Short mmCIF file of C-alpha atoms and ligand atoms in Angstrom, two decimals:
data_model
loop_
_atom_site.label_atom_id
_atom_site.label_comp_id
_atom_site.label_asym_id
_atom_site.label_seq_id
_atom_site.Cartn_x
_atom_site.Cartn_y
_atom_site.Cartn_z
CA MET N 86 -74.74 -16.41 49.86
CA ARG N 87 -73.60 -15.89 46.55
CA ILE N 88 -76.50 -13.86 44.59
CA VAL N 89 -76.39 -13.96 41.04
CA MET N 90 -78.59 -12.17 38.22
CA TYR N 91 -78.99 -14.56 35.48
CA ASN N 92 -80.82 -15.75 31.70
CA ASP N 93 -83.92 -13.28 31.96
CA TYR N 94 -83.10 -11.01 34.73
CA ARG N 95 -84.12 -13.74 37.33
CA VAL N 96 -82.14 -13.37 40.75
CA GLY N 97 -80.53 -16.36 42.01
CA VAL N 98 -78.84 -18.14 44.77
CA ILE N 99 -75.86 -20.60 43.82
CA GLN N 100 -76.15 -24.09 45.97
CA GLY N 101 -73.20 -26.09 45.16
CA GLU N 102 -73.25 -26.53 41.31
CA ASN N 103 -76.91 -24.91 41.15
CA VAL N 104 -78.72 -21.76 40.81
CA CYS N 105 -81.64 -21.38 42.98
CA ASP N 106 -84.41 -19.13 41.25
CA ILE N 107 -85.86 -17.23 44.47
CA THR N 108 -86.94 -14.36 42.09
CA THR N 109 -90.46 -14.77 43.46
CA LEU N 110 -89.52 -13.98 47.22
CA VAL N 111 -89.92 -10.03 46.63
CA PRO N 112 -92.64 -8.69 44.83
CA GLY N 113 -92.23 -6.10 41.80
CA TRP N 114 -90.43 -8.62 39.05
CA SER N 115 -91.78 -6.97 35.99
CA PRO N 116 -91.34 -8.83 32.18
CA GLU N 117 -91.87 -5.18 31.26
CA TRP N 118 -88.32 -3.60 33.08
CA PRO N 119 -86.53 -6.31 35.05
CA GLN N 120 -83.43 -5.12 34.55
CA ASN N 121 -82.60 -3.07 37.75
CA PHE N 122 -84.85 -6.01 39.89
CA MET N 123 -81.82 -6.69 41.52
CA VAL N 124 -81.73 -3.06 43.21
CA ARG N 125 -85.19 -3.90 44.85
CA PHE N 126 -84.09 -7.42 46.15
CA ILE N 127 -81.08 -5.73 47.71
CA ALA N 128 -82.98 -3.44 49.79
CA GLN N 129 -85.53 -5.86 50.77
CA PHE N 130 -82.45 -8.38 51.79
CA GLU N 131 -82.24 -8.30 55.32
CA ALA N 132 -86.35 -8.64 55.82
CA ILE N 133 -86.52 -11.88 53.56
CA ARG N 134 -83.46 -13.53 54.04
CA PRO N 135 -85.16 -15.89 56.79
CA ARG N 136 -87.26 -16.76 53.92
CA ILE N 137 -84.94 -16.97 51.14
CA GLU N 138 -83.22 -19.67 54.09
CA ALA N 139 -86.40 -21.95 54.14
CA TYR N 140 -87.23 -21.73 50.75
CA LEU N 141 -83.87 -23.01 49.33
CA PRO N 142 -84.40 -26.52 49.89
CA ASP N 143 -87.41 -26.82 47.49
CA ALA N 144 -86.66 -24.05 45.15
CA PRO N 145 -86.37 -24.63 41.23
CA THR N 146 -82.82 -25.16 40.23
CA LEU N 147 -80.84 -25.03 37.11
CA PRO N 148 -77.05 -25.90 36.72
CA LEU N 149 -75.04 -23.05 37.13
CA ALA N 150 -73.08 -24.03 33.86
CA LYS N 151 -76.09 -23.76 32.19
CA ALA N 152 -77.01 -20.28 33.57
CA LYS N 153 -76.47 -17.11 31.49
CA LEU N 154 -75.11 -15.12 34.02
CA LEU N 155 -75.58 -11.19 34.00
CA ALA N 156 -73.94 -8.32 35.41
CA PRO N 157 -75.58 -8.85 39.18
CA VAL N 158 -76.31 -5.62 39.73
CA GLN N 159 -78.35 -3.32 36.82
CA TYR N 160 -79.04 0.57 36.70
CA PRO N 161 -77.63 1.58 40.72
CA THR N 162 -78.25 5.11 41.08
CA LYS N 163 -74.97 5.24 41.02
CA ILE N 164 -70.90 3.86 41.17
CA LEU N 165 -68.44 5.33 42.67
CA ALA N 166 -64.53 4.99 42.15
CA ALA N 167 -61.56 5.16 44.18
CA PRO N 168 -58.60 6.39 42.21
CA VAL N 169 -55.35 6.11 43.47
CA ASN N 170 -55.76 3.96 46.41
CA TYR N 171 -52.76 1.29 46.64
CA ARG N 172 -49.32 3.16 46.71
CA ALA N 173 -47.72 1.01 44.78
CA HIS N 174 -50.00 2.06 41.86
CA GLN N 175 -49.15 5.49 42.47
CA GLN N 176 -45.86 4.78 41.72
CA GLU N 177 -46.15 2.85 38.41
CA MET N 178 -48.21 5.70 37.22
CA GLY N 179 -45.87 7.91 37.67
CA GLN N 180 -43.90 6.28 34.73
CA VAL N 181 -47.36 6.65 32.75
CA TYR N 182 -47.69 9.94 33.28
CA LYS N 183 -44.63 11.55 32.60
CA GLY N 184 -43.59 11.95 36.33
CA GLN N 185 -46.52 13.65 37.42
CA THR N 186 -47.37 12.34 41.13
CA LEU N 187 -51.39 11.08 40.78
CA ASN N 188 -53.38 12.47 43.83
CA THR N 189 -54.82 9.43 45.79
CA ILE N 190 -57.99 9.24 47.05
CA ALA N 191 -57.10 11.02 50.24
CA GLU N 192 -56.58 14.35 48.01
CA TYR N 193 -58.93 13.54 44.94
CA GLY N 194 -62.07 11.84 46.75
CA VAL N 195 -63.96 9.45 44.54
CA PHE N 196 -65.17 9.34 41.24
CA LEU N 197 -68.35 8.82 39.37
CA LYS N 198 -68.59 6.26 36.56
CA PRO N 199 -71.97 5.84 34.46
CA PRO N 200 -74.05 2.83 35.15
CA SER N 201 -74.28 2.33 31.44
CA SER N 202 -70.53 1.14 31.34
CA LEU N 203 -72.08 -2.53 33.26
CA VAL N 204 -71.58 -5.68 32.17
CA GLY N 205 -71.42 -8.93 33.10
CA PRO N 206 -69.05 -12.44 33.32
CA GLY N 207 -67.99 -13.74 29.76
CA ALA N 208 -68.52 -10.14 28.44
CA GLU N 209 -67.06 -8.53 25.53
CA VAL N 210 -65.33 -5.41 26.35
CA VAL N 211 -65.01 -3.12 23.29
CA ILE N 212 -62.24 -1.13 23.10
CA PRO N 213 -63.23 2.67 21.61
CA PHE N 214 -59.84 3.77 20.20
CA PRO N 215 -57.68 1.36 18.80
CA ASP N 216 -54.27 3.78 18.79
CA ARG N 217 -54.99 4.61 22.82
CA ARG N 218 -53.55 3.07 25.61
CA THR N 219 -56.61 1.20 27.43
CA ASP N 220 -55.77 -0.96 30.77
CA HIS N 221 -57.22 -3.34 33.00
CA GLU N 222 -57.87 -2.17 36.76
CA GLY N 223 -58.70 -5.52 38.72
CA GLU N 224 -60.79 -3.91 41.88
CA LEU N 225 -62.23 -5.39 44.81
CA ALA N 226 -65.94 -3.75 44.60
CA LEU N 227 -68.86 -3.62 47.51
CA VAL N 228 -72.38 -3.04 46.74
CA ILE N 229 -74.45 -0.87 49.81
CA GLY N 230 -77.09 -2.53 51.50
CA ARG N 231 -79.23 0.17 53.20
CA THR N 232 -79.50 3.70 52.18
CA ALA N 233 -76.07 5.77 54.39
CA LYS N 234 -75.47 9.20 54.56
CA ASN N 235 -72.53 10.47 57.32
CA VAL N 236 -71.95 7.04 57.83
CA LYS N 237 -68.53 6.62 60.41
CA ARG N 238 -66.31 3.91 59.55
CA GLU N 239 -66.52 2.11 62.45
CA GLU N 240 -70.02 1.37 61.30
CA ALA N 241 -69.52 1.59 57.90
CA LEU N 242 -69.32 -2.83 57.05
CA GLN N 243 -73.03 -2.71 58.63
CA TYR N 244 -73.88 -0.77 55.22
CA VAL N 245 -72.43 -3.26 52.57
CA PHE N 246 -74.73 -5.90 50.92
CA GLY N 247 -72.09 -7.47 49.45
CA TYR N 248 -68.57 -7.90 47.36
CA MET N 249 -67.80 -8.85 44.06
CA CYS N 250 -65.09 -8.74 41.41
CA ALA N 251 -64.92 -5.30 39.20
CA MET N 252 -62.47 -3.92 36.08
CA ASP N 253 -61.94 -0.67 35.93
CA MET N 254 -61.13 -0.37 32.25
CA THR N 255 -59.42 3.33 31.53
CA VAL N 256 -58.17 4.81 28.31
CA ARG N 257 -55.15 6.47 29.35
CA GLY N 258 -55.04 10.24 28.83
CA GLY N 259 -55.89 13.78 29.83
CA GLU N 260 -59.65 13.47 29.67
CA ASP N 261 -61.40 13.21 32.99
CA ARG N 262 -61.83 10.06 34.60
CA THR N 263 -65.59 9.65 33.95
CA TRP N 264 -64.74 10.19 30.17
CA ARG N 265 -61.84 7.87 30.38
CA LYS N 266 -63.65 4.89 32.28
CA GLY N 267 -66.64 5.62 31.50
CA PHE N 268 -67.42 3.84 27.86
CA ASP N 269 -69.83 1.20 27.37
CA THR N 270 -68.46 -2.25 28.58
CA PHE N 271 -65.87 -0.95 30.82
CA THR N 272 -67.21 -1.78 34.43
CA PRO N 273 -67.29 -5.70 34.23
CA ILE N 274 -68.45 -6.58 37.37
CA GLY N 275 -69.24 -10.12 38.86
CA PRO N 276 -69.37 -13.03 38.38
CA TRP N 277 -71.92 -12.84 41.72
CA ILE N 278 -72.03 -10.84 44.53
CA VAL N 279 -70.79 -12.89 48.14
CA THR N 280 -72.73 -11.63 50.54
CA ALA N 281 -71.37 -9.30 53.73
CA ASP N 282 -71.60 -11.94 56.35
CA GLU N 283 -69.37 -14.67 54.26
CA ILE N 284 -66.48 -11.62 53.83
CA PRO N 285 -66.37 -9.81 57.86
CA ASP N 286 -62.81 -8.54 56.76
CA PRO N 287 -62.63 -7.18 53.18
CA ASP N 288 -59.32 -5.52 53.73
CA HIS N 289 -57.10 -9.02 53.76
CA LEU N 290 -58.40 -10.61 50.50
CA ASP N 291 -55.82 -11.55 47.94
CA LEU N 292 -56.57 -9.96 44.34
CA LYS N 293 -55.00 -11.17 41.35
CA LEU N 294 -55.72 -10.55 37.83
CA TRP N 295 -54.60 -12.16 34.04
CA VAL N 296 -54.36 -10.87 30.99
CA ASN N 297 -54.28 -14.44 29.19
CA GLU N 298 -51.82 -16.32 31.05
CA GLU N 299 -50.23 -14.05 32.20
CA LEU N 300 -50.19 -12.68 36.15
CA ARG N 301 -50.06 -8.92 35.62
CA GLN N 302 -51.94 -7.78 38.78
CA ASN N 303 -51.28 -10.00 42.30
CA SER N 304 -51.80 -7.95 46.10
CA ASN N 305 -53.78 -7.94 48.68
CA THR N 306 -56.51 -5.15 50.22
CA SER N 307 -54.62 -4.95 53.03
CA TYR N 308 -52.42 -2.38 50.94
CA LEU N 309 -55.66 -0.45 50.53
CA ILE N 310 -54.77 3.27 51.47
CA TYR N 311 -58.20 3.96 52.52
CA ASP N 312 -59.86 0.85 53.60
CA VAL N 313 -63.37 -0.43 52.73
CA ALA N 314 -65.12 1.47 56.03
CA ARG N 315 -62.98 4.55 55.38
CA ILE N 316 -63.97 4.74 51.45
CA ILE N 317 -67.54 4.43 52.76
CA GLU N 318 -67.44 7.28 55.40
CA LEU N 319 -65.76 9.53 52.55
CA ALA N 320 -68.09 8.50 49.87
CA SER N 321 -71.19 8.69 52.65
CA THR N 322 -70.36 12.34 53.70
CA HIS N 323 -70.74 13.66 49.79
CA GLN N 324 -73.18 11.91 48.56
CA THR N 325 -76.09 9.46 49.94
CA LEU N 326 -75.58 5.82 49.39
CA TYR N 327 -78.83 3.49 48.14
CA PRO N 328 -79.45 0.10 48.62
CA GLY N 329 -77.45 -1.32 44.90
CA ASP N 330 -74.67 1.77 44.52
CA ILE N 331 -71.12 0.53 43.38
CA ILE N 332 -68.13 1.07 45.10
CA SER N 333 -65.50 -0.40 43.22
CA THR N 334 -61.72 0.62 45.74
CA GLY N 335 -59.09 1.17 43.32
CA THR N 336 -56.64 -1.08 41.35
CA PRO N 337 -53.17 -2.26 43.01
CA GLU N 338 -49.81 -2.04 40.84
CA GLY N 339 -49.43 -4.08 37.46
CA VAL N 340 -51.49 -2.27 35.30
CA GLY N 341 -50.82 -2.97 31.92
CA PRO N 342 -52.54 -2.26 28.40
CA ILE N 343 -55.52 -4.81 27.12
CA ARG N 344 -55.93 -4.86 23.38
CA PRO N 345 -58.62 -7.11 20.92
CA GLY N 346 -58.50 -10.78 21.11
CA ASP N 347 -57.07 -10.66 25.22
CA ARG N 348 -59.37 -12.71 27.79
CA VAL N 349 -58.69 -10.80 31.40
CA ARG N 350 -59.27 -13.06 34.41
CA CYS N 351 -59.91 -11.06 38.07
CA TYR N 352 -59.59 -13.21 41.44
CA VAL N 353 -60.95 -11.97 44.55
CA GLU N 354 -60.24 -14.08 47.20
CA LYS N 355 -63.32 -15.89 49.25
CA VAL N 356 -65.50 -13.87 46.31
CA GLY N 357 -64.51 -15.82 42.87
CA GLU N 358 -63.50 -15.12 39.72
CA LEU N 359 -64.71 -12.91 36.81
CA GLU N 360 -63.40 -12.99 33.00
CA VAL N 361 -63.96 -10.95 29.93
CA ARG N 362 -63.11 -10.84 26.42
CA VAL N 363 -61.60 -7.90 24.37
CA VAL N 364 -62.59 -6.55 21.25
CA SER N 365 -62.47 -4.20 18.73
CA SER N 366 -64.53 -0.98 18.19
MN1 LIG V 84 -60.03 2.27 39.04
#
């Protein structure tokens, strides 16, 4: 299933060219604070999946083209992201950082991005410092489906709710990653979550990113240093992962600067395409 959050924070399933509204199948949607309803929905998804499937043929629908898609997860307890997790990206960063060799995920662990940096498809990414290099990083991201602590890699994929495209926007420089990658709008995700049953092998997916019509990144998740299961194992030994938590798995080579006016498009095989626009602050 492809799960979306759309319009005034409704939850839907994509069926062909339509969005089916399944918001009412999970109790607790409230007009006072619907933004984080998806987290509640994800926590209950396994239990209600048969009801969703039975409901879909009669569900109210809206043409997908008329739906305003939002970031499919909002207000997760955390976003974790892998630092260098592709060898070819480690090599190219040696030039950006004047011959330094950046540590990979094996030495560095994972880092946090603030949930306030999340935006959805079609969003404007705001460049905070026009005079500093700001880069795109196209990535495969996963969404945790159930509480995970000290999970072994052999079982780790059972804890995944689904997958999304993500961009880990980054100001280059000497500050901590959380600061350089944590600005508002610096974590576009979407355009939807593809549930994990549709992607049994997340470690063999093509990943591409274009800036305008220029193909900048073109790789495959088979080149990950720590694959998806091993990242979950690593992260869950450090902190409890909760339903809705996002883990972005790192970016391959081809990272480069973005400028106001650019359109940035990230494709992940079996997931879809996420596009955003870059603007100045
Ligand atoms: Mn990254």
